[in-house]
Short mmCIF file of C-alpha atoms in Angstrom, two decimals:
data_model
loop_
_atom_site.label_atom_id
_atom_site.label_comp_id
_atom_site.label_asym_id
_atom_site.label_seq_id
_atom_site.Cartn_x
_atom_site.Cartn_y
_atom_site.Cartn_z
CA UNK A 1 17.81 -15.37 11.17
CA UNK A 2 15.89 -14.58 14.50
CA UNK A 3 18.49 -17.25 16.36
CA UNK A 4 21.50 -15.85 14.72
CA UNK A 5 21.13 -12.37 16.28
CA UNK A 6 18.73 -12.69 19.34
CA UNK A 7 21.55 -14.02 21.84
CA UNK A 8 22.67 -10.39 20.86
CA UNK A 9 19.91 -8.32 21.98
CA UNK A 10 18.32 -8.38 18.11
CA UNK A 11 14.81 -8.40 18.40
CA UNK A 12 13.24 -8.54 14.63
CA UNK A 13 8.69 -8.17 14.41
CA UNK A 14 7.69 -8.27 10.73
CA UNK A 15 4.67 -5.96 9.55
CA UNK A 16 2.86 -8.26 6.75
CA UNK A 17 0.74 -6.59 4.48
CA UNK A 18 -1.87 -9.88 4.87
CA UNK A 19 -5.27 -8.43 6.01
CA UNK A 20 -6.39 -12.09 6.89
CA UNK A 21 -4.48 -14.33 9.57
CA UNK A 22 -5.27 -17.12 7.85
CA UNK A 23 -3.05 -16.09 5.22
CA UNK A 24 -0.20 -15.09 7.57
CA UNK A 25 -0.24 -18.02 9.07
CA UNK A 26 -0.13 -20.08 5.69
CA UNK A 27 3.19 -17.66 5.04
CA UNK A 28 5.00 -18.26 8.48
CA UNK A 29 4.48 -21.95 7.47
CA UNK A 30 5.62 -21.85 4.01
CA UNK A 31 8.60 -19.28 4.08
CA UNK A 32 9.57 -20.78 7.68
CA UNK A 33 9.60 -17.14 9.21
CA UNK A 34 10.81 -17.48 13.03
CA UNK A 35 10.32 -14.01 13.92
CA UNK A 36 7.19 -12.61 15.47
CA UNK A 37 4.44 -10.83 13.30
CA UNK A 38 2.56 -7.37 14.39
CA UNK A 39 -0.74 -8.27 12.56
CA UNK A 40 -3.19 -5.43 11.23
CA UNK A 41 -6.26 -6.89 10.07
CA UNK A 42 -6.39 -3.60 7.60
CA UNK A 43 -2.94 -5.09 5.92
CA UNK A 44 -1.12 -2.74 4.01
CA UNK A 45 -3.52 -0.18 3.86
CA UNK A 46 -3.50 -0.15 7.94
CA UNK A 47 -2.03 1.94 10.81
CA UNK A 48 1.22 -0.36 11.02
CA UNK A 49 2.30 0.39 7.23
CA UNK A 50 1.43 3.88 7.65
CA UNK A 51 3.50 4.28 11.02
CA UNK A 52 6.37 3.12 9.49
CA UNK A 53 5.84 4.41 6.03
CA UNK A 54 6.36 0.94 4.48
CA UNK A 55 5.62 0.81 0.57
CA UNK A 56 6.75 -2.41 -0.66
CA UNK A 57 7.48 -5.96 0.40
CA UNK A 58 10.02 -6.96 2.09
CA UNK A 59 10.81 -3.69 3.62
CA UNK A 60 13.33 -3.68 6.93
CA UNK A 61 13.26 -0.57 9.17
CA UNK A 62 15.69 -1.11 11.73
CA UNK A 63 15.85 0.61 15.27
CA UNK A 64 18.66 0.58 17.35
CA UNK A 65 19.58 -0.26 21.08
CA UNK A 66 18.51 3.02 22.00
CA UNK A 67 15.14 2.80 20.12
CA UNK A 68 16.17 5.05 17.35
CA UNK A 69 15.55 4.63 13.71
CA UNK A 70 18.85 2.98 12.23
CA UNK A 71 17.18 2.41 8.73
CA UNK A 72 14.16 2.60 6.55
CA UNK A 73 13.96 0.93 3.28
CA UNK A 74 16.49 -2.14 3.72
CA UNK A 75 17.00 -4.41 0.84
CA UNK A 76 16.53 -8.36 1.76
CA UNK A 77 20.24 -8.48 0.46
CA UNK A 78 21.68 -5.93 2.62
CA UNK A 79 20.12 -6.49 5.78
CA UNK A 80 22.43 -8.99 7.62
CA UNK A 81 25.55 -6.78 7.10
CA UNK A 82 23.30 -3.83 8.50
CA UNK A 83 22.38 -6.03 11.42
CA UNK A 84 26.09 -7.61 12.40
CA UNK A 85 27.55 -3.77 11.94
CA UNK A 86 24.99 -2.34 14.45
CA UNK A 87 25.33 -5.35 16.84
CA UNK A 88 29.10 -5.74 16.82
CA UNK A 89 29.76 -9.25 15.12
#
């Protein structure tokens, strides 16, 4: 995904709930994530989660060009057509 929409200006960070790198690392591998991770070593009981209010897995906020919130709470399924409307494709 990160290719398909960073020639755009799309920059996409994931917040994993893993308190241990070892295990975020295992799940970059695995599930082939491209994107870069903001780690918390506290997880999903940390300051990142809280921040963005996050509550379940996978959750997508999306910010805009202008660094405002675009969306909170994106399903998997719905994110794509969320990211091509914002971005113009």
């Amino acid at each position: 995904m990160k290719s398909k929409y960073e020639s755009k200006g799309l920059v996409l960070i994931g917040v994993p709930a893993d308190s241990e790198v070892s295990k975020l690392r295992e799940a970059i591998t695995r599930l082939a994530i491209s994107w870069d991770q903001a780690f918390d070593p506290q997880g999903d009981s940390g300051a990142l989660w809280k921040l963005f209010n996050m509550d379940d897995l996978p959750n997508f906020v999306v910010v805009d060009r202008e660094g405002k919130l675009a969306a909170k709470g994106v399903q998997a399924d719905k994110l794509a057509p969320l990211l091509e409307k914002l971005i113009g494709m």
